[in-house]
Short mmCIF file of the C-alpha atoms (twelve columns), coordinates in Angstrom:
data_MODEL
# 
_entry.id   MODEL 
# 
loop_
_atom_site.group_PDB 
_atom_site.id 
_atom_site.type_symbol 
_atom_site.label_atom_id 
_atom_site.label_alt_id 
_atom_site.label_comp_id 
_atom_site.label_asym_id 
_atom_site.label_seq_id 
_atom_site.Cartn_x 
_atom_site.Cartn_y 
_atom_site.Cartn_z 
_atom_site.pdbx_PDB_model_num 
ATOM 1   C CA . MET A 1   -30.837 10.402  23.584 1 
ATOM 2   C CA . ARG A 2   -27.367 11.731  22.779 1 
ATOM 3   C CA . LEU A 3   -26.252 11.069  26.320 1 
ATOM 4   C CA . THR A 4   -27.391 7.450   26.011 1 
ATOM 5   C CA . ARG A 5   -25.661 7.057   22.639 1 
ATOM 6   C CA . SER A 6   -22.449 8.541   24.019 1 
ATOM 7   C CA . LEU A 7   -22.550 6.241   27.044 1 
ATOM 8   C CA . LEU A 8   -23.142 3.187   24.828 1 
ATOM 9   C CA . ILE A 9   -20.182 4.024   22.599 1 
ATOM 10  C CA . VAL A 10  -17.803 4.726   25.481 1 
ATOM 11  C CA . THR A 11  -18.898 1.622   27.408 1 
ATOM 12  C CA . SER A 12  -18.541 -0.586  24.332 1 
ATOM 13  C CA . LEU A 13  -15.087 0.767   23.501 1 
ATOM 14  C CA . GLN A 14  -13.995 0.125   27.083 1 
ATOM 15  C CA . LYS A 15  -14.640 -3.589  26.477 1 
ATOM 16  C CA . LYS A 16  -11.563 -3.437  24.231 1 
ATOM 17  C CA . ARG A 17  -12.833 -6.015  21.738 1 
ATOM 18  C CA . ASP A 18  -10.284 -4.703  19.241 1 
ATOM 19  C CA . ILE A 19  -7.402  -5.256  21.664 1 
ATOM 20  C CA . LYS A 20  -8.692  -8.713  22.591 1 
ATOM 21  C CA . ALA A 21  -8.854  -9.596  18.890 1 
ATOM 22  C CA . LEU A 22  -5.330  -8.292  18.331 1 
ATOM 23  C CA . ASN A 23  -4.092  -10.385 21.273 1 
ATOM 24  C CA . ILE A 24  -5.712  -13.471 19.735 1 
ATOM 25  C CA . ILE A 25  -3.774  -12.753 16.541 1 
ATOM 26  C CA . ARG A 26  -0.515  -12.082 18.413 1 
ATOM 27  C CA . LYS A 27  -0.798  -15.345 20.358 1 
ATOM 28  C CA . PHE A 28  -1.395  -17.396 17.193 1 
ATOM 29  C CA . LYS A 29  1.949   -19.174 16.803 1 
ATOM 30  C CA . LYS A 30  1.225   -21.730 14.089 1 
ATOM 31  C CA . GLU A 31  3.294   -21.193 10.941 1 
ATOM 32  C CA . LEU A 32  1.082   -19.698 8.222  1 
ATOM 33  C CA . ASN A 33  1.509   -20.535 4.562  1 
ATOM 34  C CA . TRP A 34  0.808   -17.392 2.555  1 
ATOM 35  C CA . GLU A 35  1.764   -18.845 -0.824 1 
ATOM 36  C CA . PRO A 36  0.525   -18.130 -3.335 1 
ATOM 37  C CA . LEU A 37  -0.549  -14.658 -2.245 1 
ATOM 38  C CA . SER A 38  -3.099  -14.598 -5.038 1 
ATOM 39  C CA . SER A 39  -5.028  -17.460 -3.384 1 
ATOM 40  C CA . PHE A 40  -5.746  -15.067 -0.483 1 
ATOM 41  C CA . LEU A 41  -6.357  -12.104 -2.850 1 
ATOM 42  C CA . ILE A 42  -3.349  -10.227 -1.516 1 
ATOM 43  C CA . ASP A 43  -1.710  -7.763  -3.887 1 
ATOM 44  C CA . GLU A 44  1.975   -8.684  -4.253 1 
ATOM 45  C CA . LYS A 45  3.141   -5.044  -4.354 1 
ATOM 46  C CA . VAL A 46  1.194   -4.316  -1.181 1 
ATOM 47  C CA . TRP A 47  2.747   -7.377  0.491  1 
ATOM 48  C CA . ALA A 48  6.207   -6.162  -0.530 1 
ATOM 49  C CA . TYR A 49  5.499   -2.724  0.947  1 
ATOM 50  C CA . ALA A 50  3.884   -3.838  4.222  1 
ATOM 51  C CA . ILE A 51  5.876   -6.987  4.980  1 
ATOM 52  C CA . ASP A 52  9.207   -6.696  3.191  1 
ATOM 53  C CA . GLN A 53  9.721   -2.922  3.313  1 
ATOM 54  C CA . LYS A 54  7.926   -1.963  6.565  1 
ATOM 55  C CA . GLY A 55  8.612   -5.254  8.362  1 
ATOM 56  C CA . TYR A 56  5.107   -5.760  9.738  1 
ATOM 57  C CA . ASP A 57  3.961   -9.188  10.930 1 
ATOM 58  C CA . PRO A 58  1.850   -10.525 8.024  1 
ATOM 59  C CA . LYS A 59  -0.982  -11.769 10.261 1 
ATOM 60  C CA . LYS A 60  -1.392  -8.248  11.702 1 
ATOM 61  C CA . VAL A 61  -1.863  -6.785  8.227  1 
ATOM 62  C CA . PHE A 62  -3.517  -9.534  6.193  1 
ATOM 63  C CA . CYS A 63  -6.214  -12.011 7.116  1 
ATOM 64  C CA . HIS A 64  -5.355  -15.714 6.971  1 
ATOM 65  C CA . PRO A 65  -8.206  -18.255 7.258  1 
ATOM 66  C CA . ASP A 66  -6.244  -20.361 9.757  1 
ATOM 67  C CA . VAL A 67  -6.239  -17.457 12.224 1 
ATOM 68  C CA . LEU A 68  -10.024 -17.148 11.881 1 
ATOM 69  C CA . LEU A 69  -10.515 -20.895 12.255 1 
ATOM 70  C CA . ASN A 70  -8.439  -20.803 15.439 1 
ATOM 71  C CA . ASN A 71  -10.642 -18.062 16.941 1 
ATOM 72  C CA . SER A 72  -13.344 -16.255 14.977 1 
ATOM 73  C CA . LYS A 73  -13.228 -13.289 17.389 1 
ATOM 74  C CA . ALA A 74  -10.260 -12.116 15.284 1 
ATOM 75  C CA . ILE A 75  -12.755 -11.130 12.577 1 
ATOM 76  C CA . ILE A 76  -13.443 -7.827  14.341 1 
ATOM 77  C CA . TYR A 77  -9.780  -6.815  13.975 1 
ATOM 78  C CA . TYR A 78  -9.645  -7.479  10.231 1 
ATOM 79  C CA . ARG A 79  -13.089 -5.977  9.613  1 
ATOM 80  C CA . GLY A 80  -11.833 -2.871  11.400 1 
ATOM 81  C CA . LEU A 81  -8.669  -2.703  9.275  1 
ATOM 82  C CA . CYS A 82  -10.964 -2.728  6.259  1 
ATOM 83  C CA . GLY A 83  -13.032 0.119   7.645  1 
ATOM 84  C CA . LEU A 84  -16.180 -1.986  7.215  1 
ATOM 85  C CA . SER A 85  -19.075 -1.366  9.551  1 
ATOM 86  C CA . LEU A 86  -20.956 -4.441  10.678 1 
ATOM 87  C CA . LYS A 87  -23.772 -3.575  8.265  1 
ATOM 88  C CA . ALA A 88  -21.368 -3.268  5.333  1 
ATOM 89  C CA . ALA A 89  -19.628 -6.531  6.247  1 
ATOM 90  C CA . LYS A 90  -23.019 -8.287  6.310  1 
ATOM 91  C CA . ASP A 91  -23.541 -7.231  2.686  1 
ATOM 92  C CA . TYR A 92  -20.450 -9.242  1.730  1 
ATOM 93  C CA . LEU A 93  -20.442 -12.043 4.283  1 
ATOM 94  C CA . GLY A 94  -23.920 -12.429 5.731  1 
ATOM 95  C CA . SER A 95  -24.435 -12.369 9.467  1 
ATOM 96  C CA . ILE A 96  -21.090 -12.395 11.280 1 
ATOM 97  C CA . GLU A 97  -22.022 -11.022 14.712 1 
ATOM 98  C CA . SER A 98  -22.026 -14.469 16.311 1 
ATOM 99  C CA . LEU A 99  -18.630 -15.233 14.763 1 
ATOM 100 C CA . GLU A 100 -17.180 -11.983 16.122 1 
ATOM 101 C CA . GLU A 101 -18.490 -12.967 19.544 1 
ATOM 102 C CA . GLY A 102 -16.888 -16.418 19.214 1 
ATOM 103 C CA . LYS A 103 -20.259 -18.165 19.290 1 
ATOM 104 C CA . GLY A 104 -20.873 -19.199 15.699 1 
ATOM 105 C CA . LYS A 105 -19.480 -22.120 13.740 1 
ATOM 106 C CA . LEU A 106 -16.893 -21.179 11.134 1 
ATOM 107 C CA . GLY A 107 -15.880 -23.691 8.493  1 
ATOM 108 C CA . PRO A 108 -12.812 -23.610 6.211  1 
ATOM 109 C CA . GLU A 109 -14.716 -22.381 3.131  1 
ATOM 110 C CA . LYS A 110 -16.328 -19.470 4.969  1 
ATOM 111 C CA . ALA A 111 -13.000 -18.599 6.645  1 
ATOM 112 C CA . LEU A 112 -11.308 -18.445 3.225  1 
ATOM 113 C CA . LYS A 113 -14.150 -16.322 1.814  1 
ATOM 114 C CA . ILE A 114 -13.866 -13.887 4.741  1 
ATOM 115 C CA . ALA A 115 -10.067 -13.717 4.417  1 
ATOM 116 C CA . ARG A 116 -10.262 -13.024 0.681  1 
ATOM 117 C CA . ILE A 117 -12.814 -10.245 1.063  1 
ATOM 118 C CA . PHE A 118 -10.884 -8.602  3.893  1 
ATOM 119 C CA . ASN A 119 -7.572  -8.916  2.021  1 
ATOM 120 C CA . THR A 120 -9.112  -7.309  -1.054 1 
ATOM 121 C CA . PHE A 121 -10.113 -4.301  1.037  1 
ATOM 122 C CA . ILE A 122 -6.849  -4.186  2.997  1 
ATOM 123 C CA . SER A 123 -4.759  -4.396  -0.190 1 
ATOM 124 C CA . SER A 124 -6.768  -1.596  -1.783 1 
ATOM 125 C CA . ILE A 125 -6.501  0.616   1.305  1 
ATOM 126 C CA . ILE A 126 -2.739  0.182   1.584  1 
ATOM 127 C CA . LYS A 127 -2.192  0.560   -2.156 1 
ATOM 128 C CA . ASN A 128 -4.240  3.746   -2.382 1 
ATOM 129 C CA . SER A 129 -3.085  5.379   0.857  1 
ATOM 130 C CA . THR A 130 -0.160  7.696   1.214  1 
ATOM 131 C CA . LYS A 131 2.463   6.001   3.385  1 
ATOM 132 C CA . TRP A 132 0.072   3.605   5.150  1 
ATOM 133 C CA . THR A 133 1.246   2.383   8.556  1 
ATOM 134 C CA . ILE A 134 -0.030  -0.213  11.001 1 
ATOM 135 C CA . LYS A 135 -0.778  2.655   13.425 1 
ATOM 136 C CA . ASN A 136 -3.118  4.118   10.822 1 
ATOM 137 C CA . GLY A 137 -4.708  0.692   10.575 1 
ATOM 138 C CA . TYR A 138 -5.311  0.637   14.336 1 
ATOM 139 C CA . ARG A 139 -6.925  4.070   14.150 1 
ATOM 140 C CA . THR A 140 -9.221  2.756   11.412 1 
ATOM 141 C CA . ILE A 141 -10.229 -0.138  13.665 1 
ATOM 142 C CA . ILE A 142 -11.293 2.246   16.443 1 
ATOM 143 C CA . ALA A 143 -13.206 4.444   13.992 1 
ATOM 144 C CA . THR A 144 -14.951 1.392   12.544 1 
ATOM 145 C CA . LEU A 145 -16.013 0.222   15.995 1 
ATOM 146 C CA . GLY A 146 -17.534 3.644   16.617 1 
ATOM 147 C CA . ILE A 147 -19.372 3.623   13.296 1 
ATOM 148 C CA . THR A 148 -20.728 0.147   14.017 1 
ATOM 149 C CA . LEU A 149 -21.896 1.139   17.498 1 
ATOM 150 C CA . ASP A 150 -23.603 4.232   16.117 1 
ATOM 151 C CA . GLY A 151 -25.423 2.074   13.564 1 
ATOM 152 C CA . VAL A 152 -26.531 -0.386  16.235 1 
ATOM 153 C CA . MET A 153 -27.834 2.472   18.352 1 
ATOM 154 C CA . ARG A 154 -29.774 3.972   15.435 1 
ATOM 155 C CA . ASN A 155 -31.313 0.574   14.685 1 
ATOM 156 C CA . ASN A 156 -32.336 0.177   18.339 1 
ATOM 157 C CA . ILE A 157 -33.985 3.614   18.326 1 
ATOM 158 C CA . GLY A 158 -35.843 2.718   15.130 1 
ATOM 159 C CA . THR A 159 -37.043 -0.559  16.616 1 
ATOM 160 C CA . LEU A 160 -38.280 1.183   19.774 1 
ATOM 161 C CA . ALA A 161 -40.147 3.765   17.696 1 
ATOM 162 C CA . GLU A 162 -41.675 1.063   15.490 1 
ATOM 163 C CA . ASP A 163 -42.842 -0.920  18.529 1 
ATOM 164 C CA . ARG A 164 -44.366 2.205   20.115 1 
ATOM 165 C CA . ILE A 165 -46.236 3.153   16.935 1 
ATOM 166 C CA . ARG A 166 -47.504 -0.420  16.542 1 
ATOM 167 C CA . ALA A 167 -48.802 -0.368  20.138 1 
ATOM 168 C CA . MET A 168 -50.502 2.982   19.554 1 
ATOM 169 C CA . VAL A 169 -52.222 1.707   16.395 1 
ATOM 170 C CA . ILE A 170 -53.455 -1.427  18.156 1 
ATOM 171 C CA . GLU A 171 -54.699 0.683   21.083 1 
ATOM 172 C CA . TRP A 172 -56.533 3.038   18.675 1 
ATOM 173 C CA . ILE A 173 -58.152 0.095   16.844 1 
ATOM 174 C CA . GLY A 174 -59.270 -1.326  20.177 1 
ATOM 175 C CA . ASP A 175 -60.564 2.015   21.455 1 
ATOM 176 C CA . ASN A 176 -62.625 2.444   18.280 1 
ATOM 177 C CA . SER A 177 -63.902 -1.178  18.288 1 
ATOM 178 C CA . LEU A 178 -62.436 -1.828  14.859 1 
ATOM 179 C CA . PHE A 179 -61.178 -5.370  15.505 1 
ATOM 180 C CA . LEU A 180 -62.625 -7.826  13.025 1 
ATOM 181 C CA . LEU A 181 -64.258 -10.763 14.677 1 
# 
């Protein structure tokens, strides 16, 4: 079982979904309007630290709905910066797997909601971290992908066990002629 879990995690990380999402963000060239920062739930002191002081590209630190509307696969990058597993993100946003895979339909209201939630987390992380850097953010993304994959694997194991137990119960009922006619 551990061998299978290890193989799943390594194989999934080799797909480089985080790097593909970052490349989507890098290639987004449209001018983004970040004003007012409060409309995106971005802490002004955090913006000053990350953008003005550190010189990071704003779209690599904070989530803008226009980036998500351009390509929803970018969600995985921002979710990773937040350190949110897929399960935790679902608690805030509902099902987002199809959006992360680029298959779902994302409207402007949902994109803004996602951006605000992610920016709330990102602002809090940067504000409460000692000397946060974008490299630390990238490390968080990788860790989050691993956590998500582990959760998916555990859910799959649970589903397999549930199906096997269900089959055994049905077989036992049949063997003991307990079906109600």
